[in-house]
Coordinates of C-alpha atoms in Angstrom, one line a residue:
X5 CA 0.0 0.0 0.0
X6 CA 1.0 3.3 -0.6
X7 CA 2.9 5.5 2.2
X8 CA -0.1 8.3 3.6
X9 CA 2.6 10.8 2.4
X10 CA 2.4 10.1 -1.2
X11 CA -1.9 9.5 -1.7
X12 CA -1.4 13.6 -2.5
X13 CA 0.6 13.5 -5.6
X14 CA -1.5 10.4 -7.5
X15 CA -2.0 10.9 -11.1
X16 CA -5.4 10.8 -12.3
X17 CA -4.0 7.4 -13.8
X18 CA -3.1 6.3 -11.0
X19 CA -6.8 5.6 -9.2
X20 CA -8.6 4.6 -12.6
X21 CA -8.7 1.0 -12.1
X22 CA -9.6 1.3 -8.2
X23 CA -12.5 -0.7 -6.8
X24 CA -15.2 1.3 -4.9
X25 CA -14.0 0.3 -1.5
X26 CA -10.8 1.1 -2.1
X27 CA -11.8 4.3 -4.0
X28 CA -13.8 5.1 -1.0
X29 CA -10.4 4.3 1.8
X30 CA -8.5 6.3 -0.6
X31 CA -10.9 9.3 -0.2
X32 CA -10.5 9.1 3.5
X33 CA -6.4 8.7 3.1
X34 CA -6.5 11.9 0.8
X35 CA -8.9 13.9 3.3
X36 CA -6.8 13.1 6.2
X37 CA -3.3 13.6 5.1
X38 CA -3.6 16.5 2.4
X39 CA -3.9 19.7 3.2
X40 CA -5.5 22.3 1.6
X41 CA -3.0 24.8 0.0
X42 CA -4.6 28.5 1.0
X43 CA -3.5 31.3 -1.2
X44 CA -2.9 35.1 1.1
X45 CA -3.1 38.1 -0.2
X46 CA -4.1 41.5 0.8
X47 CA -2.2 43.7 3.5
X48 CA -3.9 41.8 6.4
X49 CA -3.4 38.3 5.1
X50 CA -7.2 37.3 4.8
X51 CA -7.5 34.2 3.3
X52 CA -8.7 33.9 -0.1
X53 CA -10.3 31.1 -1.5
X54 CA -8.7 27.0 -0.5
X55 CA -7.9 25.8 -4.1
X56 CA -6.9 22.7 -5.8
X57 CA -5.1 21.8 -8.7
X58 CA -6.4 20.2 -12.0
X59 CA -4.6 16.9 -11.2
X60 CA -6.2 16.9 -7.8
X61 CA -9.7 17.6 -9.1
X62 CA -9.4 15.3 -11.4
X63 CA -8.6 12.4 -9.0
X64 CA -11.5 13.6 -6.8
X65 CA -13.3 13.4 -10.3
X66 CA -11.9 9.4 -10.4
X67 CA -12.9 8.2 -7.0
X68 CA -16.3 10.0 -7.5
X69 CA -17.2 8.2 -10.3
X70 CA -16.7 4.9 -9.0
X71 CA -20.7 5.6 -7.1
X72 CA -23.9 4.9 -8.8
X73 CA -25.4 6.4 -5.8
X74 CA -24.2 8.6 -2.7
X75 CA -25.4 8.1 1.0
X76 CA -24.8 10.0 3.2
X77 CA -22.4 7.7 4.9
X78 CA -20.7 7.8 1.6
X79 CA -20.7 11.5 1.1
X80 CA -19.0 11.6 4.9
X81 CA -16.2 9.3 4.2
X82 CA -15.5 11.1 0.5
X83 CA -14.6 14.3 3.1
X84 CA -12.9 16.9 0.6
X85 CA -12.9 14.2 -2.5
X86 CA -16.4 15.1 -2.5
X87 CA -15.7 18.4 -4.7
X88 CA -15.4 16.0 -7.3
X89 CA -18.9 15.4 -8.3
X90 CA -20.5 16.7 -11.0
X91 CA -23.8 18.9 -11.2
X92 CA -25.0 15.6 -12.8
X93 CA -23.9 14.0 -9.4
X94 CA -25.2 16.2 -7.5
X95 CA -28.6 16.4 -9.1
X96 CA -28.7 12.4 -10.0
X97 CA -27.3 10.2 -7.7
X98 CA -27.6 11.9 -4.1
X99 CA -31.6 11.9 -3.1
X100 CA -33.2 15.2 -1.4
X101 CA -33.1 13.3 2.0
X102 CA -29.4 12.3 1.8
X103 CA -28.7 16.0 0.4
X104 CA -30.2 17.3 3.6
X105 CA -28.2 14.9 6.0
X106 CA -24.8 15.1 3.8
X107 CA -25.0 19.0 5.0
X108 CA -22.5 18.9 7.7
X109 CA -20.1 16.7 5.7
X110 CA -20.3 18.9 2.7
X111 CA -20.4 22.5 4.2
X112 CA -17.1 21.2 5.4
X113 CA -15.8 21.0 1.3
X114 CA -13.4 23.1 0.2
X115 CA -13.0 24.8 -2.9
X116 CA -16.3 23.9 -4.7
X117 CA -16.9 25.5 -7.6
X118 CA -20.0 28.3 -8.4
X119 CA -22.0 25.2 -10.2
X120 CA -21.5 22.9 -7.5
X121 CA -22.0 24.7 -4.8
X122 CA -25.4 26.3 -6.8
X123 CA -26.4 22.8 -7.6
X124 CA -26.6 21.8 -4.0
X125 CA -27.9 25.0 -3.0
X126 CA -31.1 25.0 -5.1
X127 CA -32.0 21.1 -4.7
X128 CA -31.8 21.6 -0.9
X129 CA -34.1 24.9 -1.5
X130 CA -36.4 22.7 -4.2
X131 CA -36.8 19.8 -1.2
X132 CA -38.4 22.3 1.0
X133 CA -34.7 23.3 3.1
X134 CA -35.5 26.3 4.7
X135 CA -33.1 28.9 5.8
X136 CA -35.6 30.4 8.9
X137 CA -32.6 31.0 11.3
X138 CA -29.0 31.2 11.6
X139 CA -28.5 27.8 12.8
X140 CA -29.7 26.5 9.2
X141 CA -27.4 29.3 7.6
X142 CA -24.3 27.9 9.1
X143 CA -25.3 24.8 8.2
X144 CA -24.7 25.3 4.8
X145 CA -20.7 26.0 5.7
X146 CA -18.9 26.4 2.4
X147 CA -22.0 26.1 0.0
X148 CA -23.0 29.1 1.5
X149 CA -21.4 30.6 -1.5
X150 CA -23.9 28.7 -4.0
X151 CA -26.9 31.1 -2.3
X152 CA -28.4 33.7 -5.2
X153 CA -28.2 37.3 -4.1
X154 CA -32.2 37.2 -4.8
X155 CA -32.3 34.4 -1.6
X156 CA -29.5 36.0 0.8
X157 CA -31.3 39.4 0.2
X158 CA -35.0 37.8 1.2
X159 CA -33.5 36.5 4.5
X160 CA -34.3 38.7 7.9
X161 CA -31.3 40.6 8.8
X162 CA -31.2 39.0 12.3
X163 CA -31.0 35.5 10.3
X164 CA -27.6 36.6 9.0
X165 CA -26.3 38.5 12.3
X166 CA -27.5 35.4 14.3
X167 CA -25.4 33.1 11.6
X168 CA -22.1 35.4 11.6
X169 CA -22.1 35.3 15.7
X170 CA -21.4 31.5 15.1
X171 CA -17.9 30.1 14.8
X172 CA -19.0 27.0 12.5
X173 CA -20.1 30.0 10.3
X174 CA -17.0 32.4 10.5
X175 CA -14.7 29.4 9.7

């Protein structure tokens, strides 16, 4: 088996002929032993956007597309592999229920893109997930970026300034 220190340099190649167990324990290697690289800039170092490269995305692509279907059990042990579904994924093979309870695993995501994170945004908001305080704002983590401006500016201010108080949401 491959050393923990080399599951983040694999080629796309390299995870082709994987089965869907071992697809799924390589997810969970790459999630626990590679870190994010987060780009600064600015004069006060704020943290712009966690990004991957095209190689990495398109291993996460790879090991995605070894599912016919994603539970939320799944969706939790993909971890950060999981930015490597598809809006077809995403609006295919994960149900409106398992959306809803894959929330915490996925708001946890980094660098999903604007169709992703839109995808899941809207199918959450089409199965009758309601924003109504800041709890269920937070909740959203990282996809919080896949919100319209139309549905952020319909929210109750104190739904936002409840949400912003809370260090899930901050993060």
């Amino acid at each position: 088996s491959l050393p923990d220190k080399f599951v983040c340099y694999l080629s796309p190649s390299a995870v082709s002929n994987l089965s869907r167990d071992e697809a799924l324990s390589l997810a969970h290697r790459i999630t626990k032993n590679c870190p994010l690289k987060v780009t600064h800039r600015g004069i006060n170092g704020e943290r712009a956007p966690s990004f991957q490269t095209t190689e990495e995305l398109q291993v996460a692509s790879s090991l995605v597309s070894k599912f016919e279907r994603f539970t939320p059990a799944i969706l939790r042990e993909l971890g950060q592999v999981a930015v490597g579904l598809s809006v077809s994924d995403i609006e295919n093979k994960i149900s409106d229920e398992d959306l809803e309870a894959s929330l915490p695993a996925l708001g946890e995501v980094r660098g999903w893109n604007s169709d992703q994170s839109s995808a899941i945004i809207n199918k959450l908001l089409r199965s009758g997930y309601q924003i109504s305080d800041g709890q269920s704002l937070a909740k959203l983590g990282s996809l919080v970026a896949g919100l319209s401006s139309s549905t952020l500016r319909s929210l109750p201010p104190e739904v936002i300034l409840e949400a912003i108080k809370l260090p899930e949401f901050v993060q």
